[in-house]
CSV table of C-alpha atoms and ligand atoms in Angstrom, one decimal:
chain,number,residue,atom,x,y,z
A,20,MET,CA,-6.7,26.2,24.3
A,21,ILE,CA,-4.7,26.6,21.1
A,22,GLN,CA,-6.1,24.4,18.3
A,23,THR,CA,-5.0,23.3,14.8
A,24,ILE,CA,-5.3,25.8,11.9
A,25,ARG,CA,-8.4,25.4,9.7
A,26,GLY,CA,-7.9,22.8,7.0
A,27,THR,CA,-5.1,21.1,8.9
A,28,ARG,CA,-5.5,18.1,11.2
A,29,ASP,CA,-3.6,15.7,13.5
A,30,ILE,CA,-3.4,12.1,12.3
A,31,LEU,CA,-3.9,10.3,15.5
A,32,PRO,CA,-2.3,7.0,16.6
A,33,ALA,CA,-5.5,5.0,16.0
A,34,ASP,CA,-5.4,5.9,12.3
A,35,ILE,CA,-1.7,5.7,11.8
A,36,PRO,CA,-1.6,1.9,11.0
A,37,LEU,CA,-3.9,2.7,7.9
A,38,TRP,CA,-1.6,5.5,6.7
A,39,GLN,CA,1.4,3.3,7.2
A,40,ARG,CA,-0.3,0.5,5.3
A,41,VAL,CA,-0.9,2.8,2.3
A,42,GLU,CA,2.7,4.0,2.4
A,43,GLU,CA,4.0,0.4,2.7
A,44,ALA,CA,1.9,-0.7,-0.3
A,45,ALA,CA,3.2,2.3,-2.3
A,46,ARG,CA,6.8,1.7,-1.4
A,47,GLU,CA,6.4,-1.9,-2.4
A,48,ALA,CA,4.9,-0.9,-5.8
A,49,PHE,CA,7.7,1.6,-6.4
A,50,ARG,CA,10.3,-1.1,-5.4
A,51,ARG,CA,8.8,-3.6,-7.9
A,52,TYR,CA,8.7,-1.0,-10.7
A,53,GLY,CA,12.2,0.4,-10.2
A,54,TYR,CA,11.6,3.8,-8.6
A,55,SER,CA,14.0,5.5,-6.1
A,56,GLU,CA,12.8,7.8,-3.4
A,57,ILE,CA,13.6,11.5,-3.5
A,58,ARG,CA,13.0,14.0,-0.6
A,59,THR,CA,12.9,17.6,-1.6
A,60,PRO,CA,12.4,20.7,0.6
A,61,ILE,CA,8.9,21.7,1.7
A,62,ILE,CA,9.7,25.3,0.9
A,63,GLU,CA,10.9,26.4,-2.5
A,64,LYS,CA,11.3,29.7,-4.4
A,65,THR,CA,7.9,31.0,-5.4
A,66,GLU,CA,9.1,31.2,-9.0
A,67,LEU,CA,9.4,27.5,-9.3
A,68,PHE,CA,5.6,27.2,-9.0
A,69,THR,CA,4.6,30.4,-10.9
A,70,ARG,CA,6.7,29.3,-13.8
A,71,GLY,CA,6.4,25.5,-13.5
A,72,VAL,CA,2.7,25.0,-12.5
A,73,GLY,CA,1.6,28.2,-14.3
A,74,GLU,CA,0.5,31.6,-13.2
A,75,ALA,CA,-3.1,31.2,-14.4
A,76,THR,CA,-3.8,27.9,-12.5
A,77,ASP,CA,-6.1,28.0,-9.4
A,78,ILE,CA,-3.2,26.6,-7.4
A,79,VAL,CA,-0.8,29.4,-8.1
A,80,HIS,CA,-3.4,32.1,-8.6
A,81,LYS,CA,-5.2,31.7,-5.2
A,82,GLU,CA,-4.1,28.7,-3.2
A,83,MET,CA,-0.4,29.1,-2.5
A,84,TYR,CA,1.0,29.8,1.0
A,85,THR,CA,3.6,32.4,0.0
A,86,PHE,CA,5.6,34.6,2.3
A,87,THR,CA,8.5,37.0,2.1
A,88,ASP,CA,11.5,35.7,4.0
A,89,ARG,CA,13.7,38.0,6.1
A,90,ASN,CA,16.0,38.6,3.2
A,91,GLU,CA,13.0,39.7,1.0
A,92,GLU,CA,13.0,36.5,-1.0
A,93,SER,CA,9.6,35.1,-1.9
A,94,ILE,CA,9.1,31.6,-0.6
A,95,THR,CA,6.2,29.2,-1.0
A,96,LEU,CA,5.1,26.1,0.8
A,97,ARG,CA,5.0,23.5,-2.0
A,98,PRO,CA,1.4,23.0,-3.3
A,99,GLU,CA,2.6,19.9,-5.3
A,100,ALA,CA,5.9,18.1,-5.8
A,101,THR,CA,6.4,17.5,-9.6
A,102,ALA,CA,8.0,20.9,-10.1
A,103,SER,CA,10.4,20.2,-7.2
A,104,VAL,CA,11.3,16.8,-8.4
A,105,VAL,CA,12.0,18.1,-11.9
A,106,ARG,CA,14.0,20.9,-10.3
A,107,ALA,CA,16.1,18.4,-8.3
A,108,TYR,CA,16.5,16.3,-11.4
A,109,ILE,CA,18.0,19.2,-13.3
A,110,GLN,CA,19.9,20.7,-10.4
A,111,HIS,CA,21.8,17.5,-9.6
A,112,ARG,CA,22.1,16.4,-13.2
A,113,LEU,CA,20.4,13.1,-12.5
A,114,TYR,CA,20.3,12.6,-16.3
A,115,ALA,CA,24.1,12.5,-16.5
A,116,ASN,CA,25.6,9.1,-17.7
A,117,ARG,CA,22.2,7.9,-18.9
A,118,ALA,CA,22.0,5.8,-22.1
A,119,PRO,CA,19.9,7.4,-24.9
A,120,GLY,CA,16.2,7.1,-24.1
A,121,GLU,CA,16.9,5.8,-20.5
A,122,VAL,CA,14.5,7.2,-17.9
A,123,THR,CA,14.9,8.1,-14.3
A,124,LYS,CA,12.1,6.9,-12.0
A,125,LEU,CA,11.6,8.8,-8.8
A,126,TYR,CA,9.0,8.9,-6.1
A,127,TYR,CA,8.1,11.1,-3.1
A,128,ILE,CA,5.9,11.0,0.0
A,129,GLY,CA,5.0,14.1,1.9
A,130,PRO,CA,2.8,17.0,2.8
A,131,MET,CA,1.5,19.6,0.3
A,132,PHE,CA,-0.2,22.9,1.1
A,133,ARG,CA,-3.1,24.6,-0.7
A,134,ARG,CA,-5.4,27.2,0.6
A,135,GLU,CA,-8.6,25.6,-0.6
A,136,ARG,CA,-12.0,25.6,1.0
A,137,PRO,CA,-11.8,22.7,3.5
A,138,GLN,CA,-14.3,19.9,3.2
A,139,ALA,CA,-14.4,16.1,3.5
A,140,GLY,CA,-11.4,14.8,1.6
A,141,ARG,CA,-10.0,18.3,1.0
A,142,TYR,CA,-7.5,19.8,3.4
A,143,ARG,CA,-5.1,22.8,3.4
A,144,GLN,CA,-2.2,20.5,4.5
A,145,PHE,CA,-2.7,17.1,2.8
A,146,TYR,CA,-0.3,14.3,1.9
A,147,GLN,CA,0.7,13.1,-1.5
A,148,ILE,CA,2.5,10.1,-2.8
A,149,GLY,CA,3.7,10.5,-6.3
A,150,GLY,CA,5.9,9.0,-9.0
A,151,GLU,CA,7.7,10.7,-11.9
A,152,VAL,CA,9.4,9.1,-14.9
A,153,ILE,CA,11.8,11.6,-16.3
A,154,GLY,CA,14.2,11.5,-19.2
A,155,ALA,CA,14.6,11.6,-22.9
A,156,SER,CA,11.8,9.2,-23.8
A,157,ASP,CA,8.1,9.9,-24.2
A,158,ASP,CA,7.2,6.3,-25.1
A,159,PRO,CA,3.5,5.7,-24.3
A,160,MET,CA,4.5,2.3,-22.8
A,161,ILE,CA,6.0,4.4,-19.9
A,162,GLU,CA,2.5,5.7,-19.3
A,163,ALA,CA,0.9,2.3,-19.5
A,164,GLU,CA,3.4,0.9,-17.0
A,165,VAL,CA,2.6,3.7,-14.5
A,166,ILE,CA,-1.1,2.8,-14.8
A,167,GLU,CA,-0.3,-0.9,-14.4
A,168,MET,CA,1.7,-0.1,-11.2
A,169,LEU,CA,-1.2,1.9,-9.8
A,170,ASP,CA,-3.6,-0.9,-10.7
A,171,TRP,CA,-1.5,-3.3,-8.7
A,172,PHE,CA,-1.2,-0.9,-5.9
A,173,LEU,CA,-5.0,-0.3,-5.6
A,174,ILE,CA,-5.8,-4.0,-5.7
A,175,SER,CA,-3.2,-4.7,-3.1
A,176,LEU,CA,-5.1,-2.3,-0.8
A,177,GLY,CA,-8.4,-4.0,-1.7
A,178,ILE,CA,-9.6,-0.9,-3.6
A,179,GLU,CA,-11.5,-2.4,-6.5
A,180,ASP,CA,-14.3,0.0,-7.3
A,181,SER,CA,-12.2,2.8,-8.8
A,182,GLN,CA,-12.5,4.1,-12.4
A,183,LEU,CA,-9.7,5.1,-14.7
A,184,LEU,CA,-10.4,8.1,-17.0
A,185,VAL,CA,-7.9,9.0,-19.7
A,186,ASN,CA,-7.6,11.9,-22.2
A,187,SER,CA,-5.1,13.6,-24.4
A,188,VAL,CA,-4.7,17.3,-23.9
A,189,GLY,CA,-2.4,17.7,-26.9
A,190,ASP,CA,1.0,19.5,-27.2
A,191,SER,CA,1.4,23.1,-26.0
A,192,HIS,CA,1.5,24.3,-29.7
A,193,GLU,CA,-1.8,22.5,-30.3
A,194,ARG,CA,-3.4,24.0,-27.2
A,195,GLY,CA,-2.9,27.6,-28.3
A,196,PRO,CA,-5.2,27.5,-31.4
A,197,TYR,CA,-7.6,25.2,-29.5
A,198,LEU,CA,-7.9,27.6,-26.6
A,199,GLU,CA,-8.8,30.4,-29.0
A,200,LYS,CA,-11.5,28.3,-30.5
A,201,LEU,CA,-12.7,27.3,-27.1
A,202,ARG,CA,-12.9,30.9,-25.9
A,203,GLU,CA,-14.9,31.8,-29.0
A,204,SER,CA,-17.4,29.1,-28.3
A,205,ILE,CA,-17.6,30.0,-24.6
A,206,ALA,CA,-18.1,33.7,-25.5
A,207,ALA,CA,-21.3,32.7,-27.5
A,208,VAL,CA,-22.8,31.1,-24.4
A,209,LEU,CA,-21.2,33.2,-21.7
A,210,ASP,CA,-24.5,34.8,-20.4
A,211,ARG,CA,-25.9,31.3,-19.6
A,212,LEU,CA,-22.9,30.2,-17.5
A,213,CYS,CA,-22.3,30.6,-13.8
A,214,ASN,CA,-20.1,33.4,-12.3
A,215,ASP,CA,-17.2,31.0,-11.7
A,216,CYS,CA,-17.3,29.9,-15.3
A,217,ARG,CA,-17.3,33.5,-16.5
A,218,HIS,CA,-14.2,34.0,-14.3
A,219,ARG,CA,-12.6,30.9,-15.8
A,220,TYR,CA,-13.3,32.2,-19.2
A,221,GLU,CA,-11.3,35.3,-18.4
A,222,THR,CA,-8.4,33.6,-16.7
A,223,ASN,CA,-8.1,29.9,-17.8
A,224,ALA,CA,-10.8,28.8,-20.2
A,225,LEU,CA,-10.0,25.1,-20.0
A,226,ARG,CA,-11.1,25.0,-16.4
A,227,VAL,CA,-14.8,25.5,-17.4
A,228,PHE,CA,-14.8,21.8,-17.9
A,229,ASP,CA,-14.4,21.4,-14.2
A,230,CYS,CA,-17.6,23.1,-13.4
A,231,LYS,CA,-19.9,20.9,-11.3
A,232,PHE,CA,-23.2,22.8,-11.9
A,233,GLU,CA,-25.7,20.8,-13.8
A,234,ASN,CA,-26.9,23.9,-15.6
A,235,CYS,CA,-23.3,24.6,-16.9
A,236,GLN,CA,-22.6,20.9,-17.6
A,237,GLU,CA,-25.3,20.9,-20.3
A,238,ILE,CA,-23.8,23.9,-22.0
A,239,ILE,CA,-20.2,22.6,-21.5
A,240,ALA,CA,-21.2,19.3,-23.2
A,241,GLY,CA,-21.6,21.3,-26.4
A,242,LEU,CA,-18.1,23.0,-26.3
A,243,PRO,CA,-15.3,21.8,-28.6
A,244,THR,CA,-12.9,19.4,-26.8
A,245,ILE,CA,-9.2,19.4,-27.0
A,246,THR,CA,-9.2,15.8,-28.2
A,247,ASP,CA,-10.9,16.9,-31.4
A,248,ALA,CA,-8.2,19.6,-31.9
A,249,ILE,CA,-5.0,17.6,-31.5
A,250,GLY,CA,-2.7,16.7,-34.4
A,251,ALA,CA,-1.8,13.4,-35.9
A,252,GLU,CA,1.3,12.8,-33.7
A,253,SER,CA,-0.5,13.4,-30.5
A,254,ARG,CA,-3.4,11.3,-31.7
A,255,ALA,CA,-1.1,8.4,-32.6
A,256,HIS,CA,0.6,8.7,-29.2
A,257,PHE,CA,-2.8,8.5,-27.5
A,258,GLU,CA,-3.8,5.5,-29.6
A,259,GLN,CA,-0.6,3.6,-28.7
A,260,PHE,CA,-1.1,4.4,-25.0
A,261,LYS,CA,-4.6,3.0,-25.1
A,262,SER,CA,-3.4,-0.1,-26.9
A,263,HIS,CA,-0.8,-0.7,-24.2
A,264,LEU,CA,-3.6,-0.5,-21.7
A,265,ASP,CA,-5.7,-2.9,-23.7
A,266,ALA,CA,-2.7,-5.3,-23.8
A,267,ARG,CA,-2.7,-5.2,-20.0
A,268,CYS,CA,-6.4,-5.8,-19.8
A,269,ILE,CA,-6.8,-2.5,-17.9
A,270,ALA,CA,-10.3,-1.0,-18.2
A,271,TYR,CA,-10.5,2.8,-18.9
A,272,THR,CA,-12.9,5.4,-20.1
A,273,VAL,CA,-11.9,8.2,-22.5
A,274,ASN,CA,-13.2,11.5,-21.2
A,275,PRO,CA,-12.5,14.2,-23.7
A,276,ARG,CA,-13.6,16.8,-21.1
A,277,MET,CA,-11.1,15.8,-18.5
A,278,VAL,CA,-8.5,18.5,-18.3
A,279,ARG,CA,-6.2,18.7,-15.3
A,280,GLY,CA,-5.6,21.8,-13.2
A,281,LEU,CA,-2.0,22.3,-13.9
A,282,ASP,CA,-0.6,24.1,-16.9
A,283,TYR,CA,2.3,21.7,-17.5
A,284,TYR,CA,0.4,18.7,-18.8
A,285,SER,CA,0.8,17.7,-22.4
A,286,ARG,CA,-0.7,14.8,-24.3
A,287,THR,CA,-1.7,12.0,-22.0
A,288,ALA,CA,-3.6,12.9,-18.8
A,289,PHE,CA,-5.5,10.6,-16.5
A,290,GLU,CA,-7.5,10.4,-13.3
A,291,ILE,CA,-8.5,7.6,-11.1
A,292,ILE,CA,-11.9,8.2,-9.5
A,293,GLY,CA,-12.7,6.6,-6.2
A,294,GLY,CA,-16.0,4.6,-5.8
A,295,HIS,CA,-17.3,6.1,-2.6
A,296,LEU,CA,-15.6,9.4,-1.8
A,297,GLY,CA,-18.3,11.9,-2.3
A,298,ALA,CA,-17.6,15.3,-4.0
A,299,GLN,CA,-13.8,15.1,-3.7
A,300,ASN,CA,-13.6,11.8,-5.5
A,301,THR,CA,-10.4,12.1,-7.5
A,302,LEU,CA,-8.1,9.6,-6.0
A,303,VAL,CA,-5.1,9.8,-8.4
A,304,GLY,CA,-4.2,12.4,-11.0
A,305,GLY,CA,-1.4,12.5,-13.5
A,306,GLY,CA,-0.1,13.0,-16.9
A,307,ARG,CA,2.7,13.8,-19.2
A,308,TYR,CA,4.7,17.0,-18.7
A,309,ASP,CA,7.2,17.3,-21.6
A,310,GLY,CA,8.5,20.8,-21.5
A,311,LEU,CA,8.2,21.4,-17.7
A,312,ALA,CA,11.9,21.2,-17.3
A,313,GLU,CA,12.5,23.9,-19.9
A,314,THR,CA,10.0,26.3,-18.2
A,315,ILE,CA,12.1,26.1,-15.0
A,316,GLY,CA,15.4,26.6,-16.9
A,317,GLY,CA,16.5,23.0,-17.6
A,318,PRO,CA,17.5,21.2,-20.8
A,319,PRO,CA,14.7,19.6,-22.9
A,320,THR,CA,13.3,16.8,-20.9
A,321,LYS,CA,10.3,14.5,-21.1
A,322,GLY,CA,8.3,13.5,-18.1
A,323,PHE,CA,5.3,11.5,-17.0
A,324,GLY,CA,4.0,11.3,-13.5
A,325,PHE,CA,1.1,11.1,-11.0
A,326,ALA,CA,0.2,11.9,-7.5
A,327,PHE,CA,-2.4,10.6,-5.1
A,328,GLY,CA,-3.7,12.0,-1.9
A,329,LEU,CA,-2.9,9.7,1.1
A,330,ASP,CA,-5.8,11.2,2.9
A,331,ARG,CA,-8.2,10.1,0.3
A,332,MET,CA,-6.5,6.7,-0.2
A,333,VAL,CA,-6.9,6.0,3.5
A,334,MET,CA,-10.6,6.9,3.3
A,335,SER,CA,-11.0,4.6,0.3
A,336,MET,CA,-9.6,1.5,2.0
A,337,PRO,CA,-12.4,-1.1,2.4
A,338,GLU,CA,-13.4,-1.8,5.9
A,339,ALA,CA,-12.2,-5.5,5.7
A,340,GLU,CA,-8.7,-4.3,4.8
A,341,ALA,CA,-8.7,-1.6,7.5
A,342,ALA,CA,-9.8,-4.2,10.1
A,343,ARG,CA,-7.0,-6.5,9.0
A,344,VAL,CA,-4.5,-3.7,9.2
A,345,ARG,CA,-5.7,-2.7,12.7
A,346,GLU,CA,-5.5,-6.3,13.8
A,347,ARG,CA,-1.9,-6.6,12.6
A,348,ALA,CA,-1.0,-3.4,14.5
A,349,ARG,CA,-1.9,-4.9,17.9
A,350,PRO,CA,0.9,-5.6,20.4
A,351,ASP,CA,1.7,-9.2,21.0
A,352,VAL,CA,1.7,-9.2,24.8
A,353,PHE,CA,1.3,-7.0,27.9
A,354,LEU,CA,3.2,-7.8,31.0
A,355,VAL,CA,1.2,-7.7,34.3
A,356,HIS,CA,3.4,-7.6,37.4
A,357,LEU,CA,2.3,-8.0,41.1
A,358,GLY,CA,4.7,-6.4,43.6
A,359,GLU,CA,8.1,-4.6,43.4
A,360,ALA,CA,10.2,-7.7,42.7
A,361,ALA,CA,7.9,-8.7,39.9
A,362,ARG,CA,8.0,-5.2,38.5
A,363,ASN,CA,11.8,-5.5,38.1
A,364,HIS,CA,11.5,-9.0,36.8
A,365,ALA,CA,8.9,-8.0,34.3
A,366,ALA,CA,11.2,-5.3,32.9
A,367,PHE,CA,13.8,-8.0,32.5
A,368,ILE,CA,11.4,-10.4,30.7
A,369,ALA,CA,10.0,-7.6,28.5
A,370,ARG,CA,13.5,-6.8,27.3
A,371,LYS,CA,14.0,-10.5,26.3
A,372,LEU,CA,10.7,-10.6,24.4
A,373,ARG,CA,11.5,-7.3,22.7
A,374,ALA,CA,15.0,-8.5,21.7
A,375,ALA,CA,13.2,-11.5,20.2
A,376,GLY,CA,11.2,-9.1,18.0
A,377,LEU,CA,7.9,-9.2,19.9
A,378,ALA,CA,5.9,-6.1,20.7
A,379,ALA,CA,5.7,-6.2,24.5
A,380,GLY,CA,3.8,-3.6,26.5
A,381,MET,CA,4.2,-2.9,30.2
A,382,ASP,CA,2.8,-0.5,32.7
A,383,PHE,CA,5.3,1.0,35.2
A,384,THR,CA,2.9,1.4,38.2
A,385,ASP,CA,2.4,-1.3,40.8
A,386,ARG,CA,-1.3,-2.2,40.7
A,387,LYS,CA,-3.8,-4.7,41.9
A,388,MET,CA,-4.4,-7.7,39.7
A,389,LYS,CA,-7.8,-6.6,38.4
A,390,LYS,CA,-6.7,-3.1,37.3
A,391,ALA,CA,-3.5,-4.5,35.8
A,392,MET,CA,-5.5,-7.0,33.7
A,393,ALA,CA,-7.9,-4.2,32.6
A,394,LEU,CA,-4.9,-2.2,31.3
A,395,ALA,CA,-3.6,-5.3,29.5
A,396,SER,CA,-7.0,-5.6,27.7
A,397,GLU,CA,-7.1,-1.9,26.9
A,398,SER,CA,-3.6,-2.0,25.4
A,399,GLY,CA,-5.1,-4.2,22.6
A,400,ALA,CA,-2.5,-6.9,23.3
A,401,ARG,CA,-3.4,-10.5,22.3
A,402,PHE,CA,-1.9,-12.0,25.5
A,403,ALA,CA,-1.2,-11.0,29.0
A,404,LEU,CA,1.9,-12.3,30.8
A,405,ILE,CA,1.3,-12.5,34.5
A,406,ILE,CA,4.3,-12.3,36.8
A,407,GLY,CA,4.2,-12.6,40.6
A,408,ASP,CA,6.6,-13.9,43.2
A,409,ASN,CA,5.7,-17.6,42.6
A,410,GLU,CA,6.4,-17.2,38.9
A,411,ILE,CA,9.8,-15.6,39.5
A,412,ALA,CA,10.7,-18.5,41.8
A,413,ALA,CA,9.5,-21.2,39.3
A,414,GLY,CA,10.8,-19.5,36.1
A,415,VAL,CA,7.5,-20.1,34.4
A,416,TYR,CA,4.9,-17.4,33.8
A,417,ALA,CA,1.1,-17.4,33.2
A,418,LEU,CA,0.4,-16.5,29.6
A,419,LYS,CA,-3.2,-15.7,29.2
A,420,ASN,CA,-5.0,-15.4,25.8
A,421,LEU,CA,-7.1,-12.3,26.2
A,422,GLU,CA,-9.6,-13.4,23.6
A,423,THR,CA,-10.3,-16.9,24.7
A,424,GLY,CA,-9.3,-16.6,28.4
A,425,GLU,CA,-7.2,-19.7,28.0
A,426,GLN,CA,-4.1,-19.7,30.3
A,427,GLN,CA,-0.8,-21.7,30.2
A,428,SER,CA,2.3,-21.7,32.4
A,429,LEU,CA,5.4,-21.5,30.2
A,430,ASP,CA,9.1,-20.5,30.5
A,431,VAL,CA,10.5,-17.6,28.5
A,432,GLU,CA,11.7,-19.7,25.5
A,433,ALA,CA,8.2,-21.3,25.1
A,434,ILE,CA,6.5,-18.0,25.5
A,435,ILE,CA,8.6,-16.5,22.7
A,436,GLU,CA,8.0,-19.5,20.5
A,437,LYS,CA,4.2,-19.4,21.1
A,438,LEU,CA,3.9,-15.6,20.6
A,439,LYS,CA,6.0,-15.7,17.4
A,440,ARG,CA,3.6,-18.4,16.0
B,25,LIG,P1,-3.4,17.3,-8.1
B,25,LIG,O1,-2.0,17.5,-7.6
B,25,LIG,O2,-4.3,18.4,-7.9
B,25,LIG,O3,-3.4,16.6,-9.4
B,25,LIG,O4,-4.0,16.2,-7.1
B,25,LIG,C1,-3.6,14.9,-7.0
B,25,LIG,C2,-4.3,14.2,-5.9
B,25,LIG,O5,-3.9,14.7,-4.7
B,25,LIG,C3,-5.8,14.3,-5.9
B,25,LIG,O6,-6.3,13.3,-6.7
B,25,LIG,C4,-6.1,14.1,-4.5
B,25,LIG,O7,-6.1,12.7,-4.2
B,25,LIG,C5,-5.0,14.7,-3.8
B,25,LIG,N1,-5.4,16.1,-3.4
B,25,LIG,C6,-5.2,17.2,-4.1
B,25,LIG,N2,-5.6,18.3,-3.4
B,25,LIG,C7,-6.0,17.9,-2.2
B,25,LIG,C8,-6.5,18.5,-1.0
B,25,LIG,N3,-6.7,19.8,-0.9
B,25,LIG,N4,-6.8,17.7,0.1
B,25,LIG,C9,-6.6,16.3,0.0
B,25,LIG,N5,-6.2,15.7,-1.1
B,25,LIG,C10,-5.8,16.4,-2.2
């Protein structure tokens, strides 16, 4: 039997209502905050990511699904979507006819692909929802508005135990000198760090801050942070961002050691950590990416955005909310028919109920009453509508509440009215 590829999975019908609930809440948040949806291809030129995300990042370095197409072109399954959205923004000149300082707000929903080691909350095909604010403005109020939107979104899903971490990773010209200083400091303690950290020191020194080993953590705590190295402008930007959060009564923790895994971030970076997710606990990640547009060949453009994993958001939904969502997804009624005439009549009634907007289930096989009622219960429907020869003759049908067992004889109009209530 052929099975799914390691790190990928089927999202089965029983869980789909939860996924749809997260998507619905996100779309509602985006609607309220003025974002439009964009759909970009899942495959892109490899160069988009090597240049955009950065050659030295884990994502590009070892996690991309890259293949050579029949015409020798190197193609990659997108590992993230910010680079694609910025590419589309430039390619279609979405900035044309914009007032000075006006920004474009875009969002996306879709699968991403990274060849990571699979574990709970980490997949090789996973799903992200993300938003990007692109344009000529780098006003820190944009950043606070994004966080405010995420705050609303999380609360609307009943997720109230998350934690917001913020940091400033400085401008690219500030990062250069800092990285040198950081590498010097790491060099002095290199023999006490783990193998992974030594590798990071060689390839991408900032990433040592990601190390989860307690032993390394103690040493890392003594390394210089980017926050101490940033200039007055970046500092002022960060202060303004924080004061906009304060004005919105949004709680946050400054974590000077939080560096994100993509090269394009500048200045403000943030993460939202989930309350009970285990090791893979980053729910949302985002930051500013001024300059990304230039690295992929576009005009100077500022940007700020975020992405969250749908997989992890679904896992974070509290049980009470999940139960409510599942309850809402139940069909309204299941039609039980007894005999061939009733089967045809049931199809006719089902059509009327469906036309009225009700979710009406029906089995096509002629069965005995007991088995047909069992199917009605298994369908999850709230009510069964029983149709036999007597009911057809009288034009009233037995509507049975499958939870209470209570039964009423009603005509179609009354049934529709009752079920809609
Ligand atoms: P990133 O694009 O790495 O900043 O990740 C943003 C968010 O996407 C994370 O906070 C996770 O919620 C989610 N995410 C990233 N990688 C994975 C993965 N391999 N499996 C599931 N979710 C992921």
